[in-house]
Short mmCIF file of C-alpha atoms and ligand atoms in Angstrom, two decimals:
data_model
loop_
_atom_site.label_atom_id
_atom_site.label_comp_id
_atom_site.label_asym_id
_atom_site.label_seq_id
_atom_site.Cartn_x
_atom_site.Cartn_y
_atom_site.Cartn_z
CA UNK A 3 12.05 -3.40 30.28
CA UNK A 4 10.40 -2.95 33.86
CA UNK A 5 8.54 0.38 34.00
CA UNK A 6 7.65 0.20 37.53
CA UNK A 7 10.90 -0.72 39.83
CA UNK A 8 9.01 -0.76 43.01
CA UNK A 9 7.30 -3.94 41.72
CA UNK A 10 11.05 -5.67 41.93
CA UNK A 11 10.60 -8.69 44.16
CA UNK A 12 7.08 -7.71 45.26
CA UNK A 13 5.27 -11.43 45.56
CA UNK A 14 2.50 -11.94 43.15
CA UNK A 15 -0.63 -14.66 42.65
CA UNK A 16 -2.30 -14.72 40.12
CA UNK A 17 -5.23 -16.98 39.17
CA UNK A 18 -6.20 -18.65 35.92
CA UNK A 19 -2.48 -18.25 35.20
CA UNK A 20 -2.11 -20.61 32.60
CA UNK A 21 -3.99 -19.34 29.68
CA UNK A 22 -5.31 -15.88 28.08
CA UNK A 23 -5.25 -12.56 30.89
CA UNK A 24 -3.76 -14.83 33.59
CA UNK A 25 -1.13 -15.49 31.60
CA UNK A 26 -0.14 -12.06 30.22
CA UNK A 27 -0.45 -10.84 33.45
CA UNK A 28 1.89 -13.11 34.90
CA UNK A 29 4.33 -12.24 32.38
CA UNK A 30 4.21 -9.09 32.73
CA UNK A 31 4.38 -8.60 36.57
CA UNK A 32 8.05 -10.98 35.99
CA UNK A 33 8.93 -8.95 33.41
CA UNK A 34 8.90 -6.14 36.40
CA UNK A 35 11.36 -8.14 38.55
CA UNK A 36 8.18 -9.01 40.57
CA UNK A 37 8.08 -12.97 42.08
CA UNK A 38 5.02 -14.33 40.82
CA UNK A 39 3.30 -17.76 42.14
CA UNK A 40 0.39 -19.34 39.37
CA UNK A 41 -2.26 -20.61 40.57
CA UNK A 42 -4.82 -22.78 38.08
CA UNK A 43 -6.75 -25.64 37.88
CA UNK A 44 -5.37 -27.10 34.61
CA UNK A 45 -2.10 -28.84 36.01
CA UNK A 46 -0.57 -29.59 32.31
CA UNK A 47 -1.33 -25.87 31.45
CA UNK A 48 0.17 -24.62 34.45
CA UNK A 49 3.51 -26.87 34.11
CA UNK A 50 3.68 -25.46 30.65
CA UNK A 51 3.56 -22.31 31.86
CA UNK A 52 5.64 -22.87 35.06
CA UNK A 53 9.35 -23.09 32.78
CA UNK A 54 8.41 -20.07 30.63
CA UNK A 55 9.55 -17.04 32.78
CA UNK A 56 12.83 -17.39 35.79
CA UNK A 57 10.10 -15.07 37.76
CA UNK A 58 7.27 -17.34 37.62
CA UNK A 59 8.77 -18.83 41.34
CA UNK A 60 6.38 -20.97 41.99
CA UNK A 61 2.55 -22.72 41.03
CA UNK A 62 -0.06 -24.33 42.33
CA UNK A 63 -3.33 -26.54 40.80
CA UNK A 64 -5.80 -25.29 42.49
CA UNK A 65 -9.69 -24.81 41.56
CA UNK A 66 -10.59 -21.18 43.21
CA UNK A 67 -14.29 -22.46 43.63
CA UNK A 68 -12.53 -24.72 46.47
CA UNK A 69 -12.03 -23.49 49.76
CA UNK A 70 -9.66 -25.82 50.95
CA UNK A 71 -7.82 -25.29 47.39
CA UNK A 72 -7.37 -21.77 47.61
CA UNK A 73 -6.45 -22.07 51.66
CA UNK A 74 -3.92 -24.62 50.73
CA UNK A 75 -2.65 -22.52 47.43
CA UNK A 76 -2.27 -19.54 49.89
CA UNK A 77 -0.30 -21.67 52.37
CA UNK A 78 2.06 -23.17 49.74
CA UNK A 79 2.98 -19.65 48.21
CA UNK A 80 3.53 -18.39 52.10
CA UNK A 81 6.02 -21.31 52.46
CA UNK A 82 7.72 -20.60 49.53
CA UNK A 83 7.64 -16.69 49.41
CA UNK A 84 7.25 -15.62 53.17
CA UNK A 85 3.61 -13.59 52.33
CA UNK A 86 1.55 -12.12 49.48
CA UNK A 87 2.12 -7.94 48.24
CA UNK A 88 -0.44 -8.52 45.40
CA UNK A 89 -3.34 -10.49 44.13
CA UNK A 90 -4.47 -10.90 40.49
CA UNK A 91 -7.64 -12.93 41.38
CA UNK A 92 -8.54 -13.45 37.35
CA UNK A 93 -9.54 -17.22 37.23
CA UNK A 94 -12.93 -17.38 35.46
CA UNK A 95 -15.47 -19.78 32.98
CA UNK A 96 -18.24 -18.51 30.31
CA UNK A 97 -21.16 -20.28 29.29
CA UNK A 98 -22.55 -18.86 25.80
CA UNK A 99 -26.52 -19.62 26.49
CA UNK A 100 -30.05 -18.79 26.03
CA UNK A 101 -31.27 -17.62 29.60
CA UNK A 102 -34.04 -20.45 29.49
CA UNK A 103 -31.13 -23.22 28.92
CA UNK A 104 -29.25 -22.11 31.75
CA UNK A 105 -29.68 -25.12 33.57
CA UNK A 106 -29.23 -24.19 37.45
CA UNK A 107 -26.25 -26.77 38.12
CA UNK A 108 -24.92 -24.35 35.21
CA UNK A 109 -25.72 -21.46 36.93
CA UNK A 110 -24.66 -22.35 40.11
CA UNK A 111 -20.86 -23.65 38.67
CA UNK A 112 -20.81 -19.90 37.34
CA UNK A 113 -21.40 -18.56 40.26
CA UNK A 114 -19.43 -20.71 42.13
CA UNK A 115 -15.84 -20.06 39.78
CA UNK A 116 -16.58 -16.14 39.04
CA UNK A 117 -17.64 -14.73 42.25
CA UNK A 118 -17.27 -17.42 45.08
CA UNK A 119 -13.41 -17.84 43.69
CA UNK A 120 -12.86 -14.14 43.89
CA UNK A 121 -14.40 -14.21 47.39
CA UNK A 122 -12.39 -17.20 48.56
CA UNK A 123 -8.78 -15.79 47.13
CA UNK A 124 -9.24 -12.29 47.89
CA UNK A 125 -10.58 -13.10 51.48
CA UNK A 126 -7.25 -15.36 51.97
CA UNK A 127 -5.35 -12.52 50.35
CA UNK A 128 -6.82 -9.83 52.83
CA UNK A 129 -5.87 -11.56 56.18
CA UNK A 130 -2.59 -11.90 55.33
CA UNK A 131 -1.84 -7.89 53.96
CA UNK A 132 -4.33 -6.40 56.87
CA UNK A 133 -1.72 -8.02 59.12
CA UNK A 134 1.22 -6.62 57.72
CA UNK A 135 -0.84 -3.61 57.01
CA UNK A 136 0.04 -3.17 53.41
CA UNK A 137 -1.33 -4.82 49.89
CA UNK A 138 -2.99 -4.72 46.31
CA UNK A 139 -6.00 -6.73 45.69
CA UNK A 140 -7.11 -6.38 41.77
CA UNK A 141 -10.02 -8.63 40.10
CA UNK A 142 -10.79 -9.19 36.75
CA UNK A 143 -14.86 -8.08 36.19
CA UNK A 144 -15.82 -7.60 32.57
CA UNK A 145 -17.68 -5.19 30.77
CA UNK A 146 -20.20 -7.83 31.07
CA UNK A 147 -20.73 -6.77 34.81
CA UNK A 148 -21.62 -3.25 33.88
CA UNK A 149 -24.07 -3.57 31.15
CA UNK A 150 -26.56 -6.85 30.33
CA UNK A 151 -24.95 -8.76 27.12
CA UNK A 152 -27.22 -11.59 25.80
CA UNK A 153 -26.66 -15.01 26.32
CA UNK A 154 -24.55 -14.46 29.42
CA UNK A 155 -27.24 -14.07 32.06
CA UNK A 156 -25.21 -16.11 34.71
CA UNK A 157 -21.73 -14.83 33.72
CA UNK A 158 -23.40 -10.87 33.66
CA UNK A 159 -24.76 -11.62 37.37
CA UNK A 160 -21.08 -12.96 38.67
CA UNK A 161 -19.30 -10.24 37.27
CA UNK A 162 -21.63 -7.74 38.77
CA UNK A 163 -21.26 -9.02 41.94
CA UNK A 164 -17.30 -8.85 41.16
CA UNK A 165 -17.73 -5.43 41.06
CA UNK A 166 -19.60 -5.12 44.17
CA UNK A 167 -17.38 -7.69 45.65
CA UNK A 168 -14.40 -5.47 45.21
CA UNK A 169 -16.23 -1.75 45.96
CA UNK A 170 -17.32 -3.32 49.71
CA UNK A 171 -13.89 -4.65 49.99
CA UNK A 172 -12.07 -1.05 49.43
CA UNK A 173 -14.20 0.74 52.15
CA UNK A 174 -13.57 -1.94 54.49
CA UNK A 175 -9.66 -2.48 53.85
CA UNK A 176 -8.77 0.96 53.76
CA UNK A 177 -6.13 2.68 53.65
CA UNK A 178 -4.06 -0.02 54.12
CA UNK A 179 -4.84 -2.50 51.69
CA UNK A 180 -6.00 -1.37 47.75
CA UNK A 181 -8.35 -2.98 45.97
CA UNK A 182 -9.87 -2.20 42.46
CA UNK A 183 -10.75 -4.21 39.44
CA UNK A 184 -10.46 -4.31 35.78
CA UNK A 185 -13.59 -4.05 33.33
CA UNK A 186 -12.41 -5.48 30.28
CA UNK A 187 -14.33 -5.70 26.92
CA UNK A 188 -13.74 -8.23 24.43
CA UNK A 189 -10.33 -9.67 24.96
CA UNK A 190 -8.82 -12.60 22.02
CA UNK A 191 -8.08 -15.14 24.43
CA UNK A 192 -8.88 -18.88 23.93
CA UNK A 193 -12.27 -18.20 26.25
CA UNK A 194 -13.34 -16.10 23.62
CA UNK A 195 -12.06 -18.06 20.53
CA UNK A 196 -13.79 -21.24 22.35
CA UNK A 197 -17.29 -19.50 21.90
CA UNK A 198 -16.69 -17.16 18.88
CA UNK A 199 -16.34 -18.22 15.31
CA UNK A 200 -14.07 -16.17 12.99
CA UNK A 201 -17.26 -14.56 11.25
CA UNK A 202 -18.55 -13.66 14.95
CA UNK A 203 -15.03 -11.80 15.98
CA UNK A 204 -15.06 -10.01 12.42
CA UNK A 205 -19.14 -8.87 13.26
CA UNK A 206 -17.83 -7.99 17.07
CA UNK A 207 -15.15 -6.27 15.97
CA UNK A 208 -17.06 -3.90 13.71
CA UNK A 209 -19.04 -2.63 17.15
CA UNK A 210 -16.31 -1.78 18.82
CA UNK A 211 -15.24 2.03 18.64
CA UNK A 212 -11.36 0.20 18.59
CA UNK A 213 -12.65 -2.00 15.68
CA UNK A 214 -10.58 -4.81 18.05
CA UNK A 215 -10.31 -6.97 20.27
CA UNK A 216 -8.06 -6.40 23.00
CA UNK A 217 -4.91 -8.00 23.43
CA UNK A 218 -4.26 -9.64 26.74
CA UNK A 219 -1.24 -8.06 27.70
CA UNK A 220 -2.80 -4.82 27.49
CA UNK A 221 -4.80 -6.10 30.32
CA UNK A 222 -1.84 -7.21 32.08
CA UNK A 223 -0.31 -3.52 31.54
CA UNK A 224 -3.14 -2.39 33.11
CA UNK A 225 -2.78 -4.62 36.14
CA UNK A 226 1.04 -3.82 36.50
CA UNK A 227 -0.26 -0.14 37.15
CA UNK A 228 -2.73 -0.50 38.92
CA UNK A 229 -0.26 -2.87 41.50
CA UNK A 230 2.65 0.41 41.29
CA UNK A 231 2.93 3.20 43.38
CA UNK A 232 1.57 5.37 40.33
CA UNK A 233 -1.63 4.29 41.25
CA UNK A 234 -1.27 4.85 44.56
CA UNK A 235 -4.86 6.80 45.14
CA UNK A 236 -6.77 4.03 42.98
CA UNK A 237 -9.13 2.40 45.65
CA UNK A 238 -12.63 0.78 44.74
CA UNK A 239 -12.40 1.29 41.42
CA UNK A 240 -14.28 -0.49 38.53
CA UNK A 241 -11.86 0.62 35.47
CA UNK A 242 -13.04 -0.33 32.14
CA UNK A 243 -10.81 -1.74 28.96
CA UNK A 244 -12.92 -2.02 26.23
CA UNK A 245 -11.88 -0.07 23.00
CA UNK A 246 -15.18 2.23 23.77
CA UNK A 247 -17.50 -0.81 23.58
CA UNK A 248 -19.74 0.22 26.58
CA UNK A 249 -19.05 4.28 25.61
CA UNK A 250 -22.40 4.47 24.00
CA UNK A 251 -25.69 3.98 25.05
CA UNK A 252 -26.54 2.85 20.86
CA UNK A 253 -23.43 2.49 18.91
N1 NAD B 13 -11.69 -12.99 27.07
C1 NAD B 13 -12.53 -12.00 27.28
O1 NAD B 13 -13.07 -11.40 26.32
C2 NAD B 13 -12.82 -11.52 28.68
C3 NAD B 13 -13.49 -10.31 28.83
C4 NAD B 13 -13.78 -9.83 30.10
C5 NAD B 13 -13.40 -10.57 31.20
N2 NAD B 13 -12.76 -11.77 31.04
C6 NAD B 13 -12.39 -12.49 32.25
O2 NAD B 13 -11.00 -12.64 32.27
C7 NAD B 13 -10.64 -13.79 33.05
C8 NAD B 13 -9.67 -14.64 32.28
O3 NAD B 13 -10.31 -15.04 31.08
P1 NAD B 13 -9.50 -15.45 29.76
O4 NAD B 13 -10.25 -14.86 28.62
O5 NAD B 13 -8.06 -15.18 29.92
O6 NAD B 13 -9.83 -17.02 29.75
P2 NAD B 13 -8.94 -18.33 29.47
O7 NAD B 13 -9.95 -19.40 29.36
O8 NAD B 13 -7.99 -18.08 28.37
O9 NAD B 13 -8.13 -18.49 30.82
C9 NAD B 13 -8.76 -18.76 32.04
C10 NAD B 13 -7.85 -19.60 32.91
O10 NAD B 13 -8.53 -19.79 34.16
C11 NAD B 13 -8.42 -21.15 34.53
N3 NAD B 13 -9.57 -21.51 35.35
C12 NAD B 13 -10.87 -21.62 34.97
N4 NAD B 13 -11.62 -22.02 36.00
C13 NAD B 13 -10.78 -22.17 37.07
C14 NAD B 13 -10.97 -22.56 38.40
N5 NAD B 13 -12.17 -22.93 38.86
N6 NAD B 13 -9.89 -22.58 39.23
C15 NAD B 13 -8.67 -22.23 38.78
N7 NAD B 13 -8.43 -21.87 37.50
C16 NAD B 13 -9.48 -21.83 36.65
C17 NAD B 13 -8.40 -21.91 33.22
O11 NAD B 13 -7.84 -23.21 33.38
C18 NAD B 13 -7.58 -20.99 32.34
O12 NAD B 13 -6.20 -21.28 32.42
C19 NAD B 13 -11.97 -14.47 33.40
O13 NAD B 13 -12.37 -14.10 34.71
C20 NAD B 13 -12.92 -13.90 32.38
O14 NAD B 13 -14.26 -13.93 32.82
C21 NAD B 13 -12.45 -12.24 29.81
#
């Protein structure tokens, strides 16, 4: 059932729409009537995805990291929606490694994905709703960008620059154009069951205040907000999800 009507027919990207957040989100901004266009780089994924939902209207393979990708993603979803009202620039990779193994073509490919793909889409998305003078522009950070977690020194430094990303952003495209991003914590996605054993979600799960990982469409809940007119005053904000997980300074 739609809770926010005003998303009806708003046109939607989002990236990394094939699997885990991207997905949920997806689903949950059709759910609201809205017309959402998936963008990823796995094309088999992305087909998959494509027939699951009449309001996923359209997709694209595209790697953000790509300039002329993301220019030609943008292009295809303004020939076959007229424009952009929100982007859910989410696409992202992890890396579990010891900070002296991170080998810099590692780093780099990080870097590249998490915070150059975030600049690329959100820059594309920005021309085209300063223009019409109206927009929503929402990232996915992680809790990883607000606090250092071992073995993620590449992935902590993208997502902080996410975050920093998306605050310079807000002054700049406001009041016009919103733009915020979500924090979350641990989320059960297959990026996370890719890296974590069963044993390491049970010993995760027993640090978080929640005792849980979070569920993916509760991200995508968030995101539907955050896009609505409820949220109308949100601007440049980093908003975390994580059950409590960053609440404490020792747990
Ligand atoms: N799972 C978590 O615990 C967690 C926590 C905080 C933040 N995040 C962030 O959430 C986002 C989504 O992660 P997820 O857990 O849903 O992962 P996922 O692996 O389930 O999904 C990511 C999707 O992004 C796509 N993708 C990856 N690189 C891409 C690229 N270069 N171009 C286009 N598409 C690309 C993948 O093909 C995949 O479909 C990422 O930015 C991730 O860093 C995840």
């Amino acid at each position: 059932m739609a809770k926010f009507p005003e998303l009806a027919a708003k046109r939607v990207m989002v990236t990394g729409a094939a699997s885990g957040i991207g997905y949920a989100t997806a689903e949950r901004f059709a759910n609201e009537g809205a017309h959402v266009f998936l963008v990823d780089r796995d094309g088999a994924a992305l087909s998959a995805a494509k027939g699951k939902h009449p309001g996923f209207k359209g997709s694209f393979v595209a790697d953000v990291a790509s300039e002329g990708d993301v220019k030609a993603s943008f292009a295809a979803m303004d020939g076959l929606l007229g424009g952009i009202d929100v982007l859910v620039s989410n696409a992202g990779i992890s890396v579990r490694s010891n900070f002296v193994d991170i080998t810099y073509e590692q780093w780099k490919r990080v870097m590249d994905i998490n915070l150059g793909g975030m600049f690329l889409t959100s820059r594309e998305a920005a021309i085209r709703m300063k223009k019409q003078k109206a927009g929503v522009i929402l990232m996915t950070a992680s809790s990883n960008g607000t606090e250092g977690h071992r073995w993620y020194a590449d992935y902590n430094a993208s997502k902080a620059g996410v975050i920093l990303l998306m605050k310079t952003m807000a002054l700049e495209l406001a009041p016009d154009v919103r733009v915020n991003c979500v924090c979350p914590g641990y989320v059960l996605t297959p990026m996370q069951r890719a890296e974590y054993t069963d044993e390491m979600l049970a010993a995760t799960n027993e640090g978080i205040p929640m005792k849980r990982h979070a569920e993916p469409e509760e991200i995508g809940a968030l995101y539907a907000f955050l896009a609505s007119d409820d949220a109308r005053y949100f601007t440049g904000a980093d908003i975390r999800l994580d059950g409590g997980e960053t609440a404490g300074l020792y747990s």
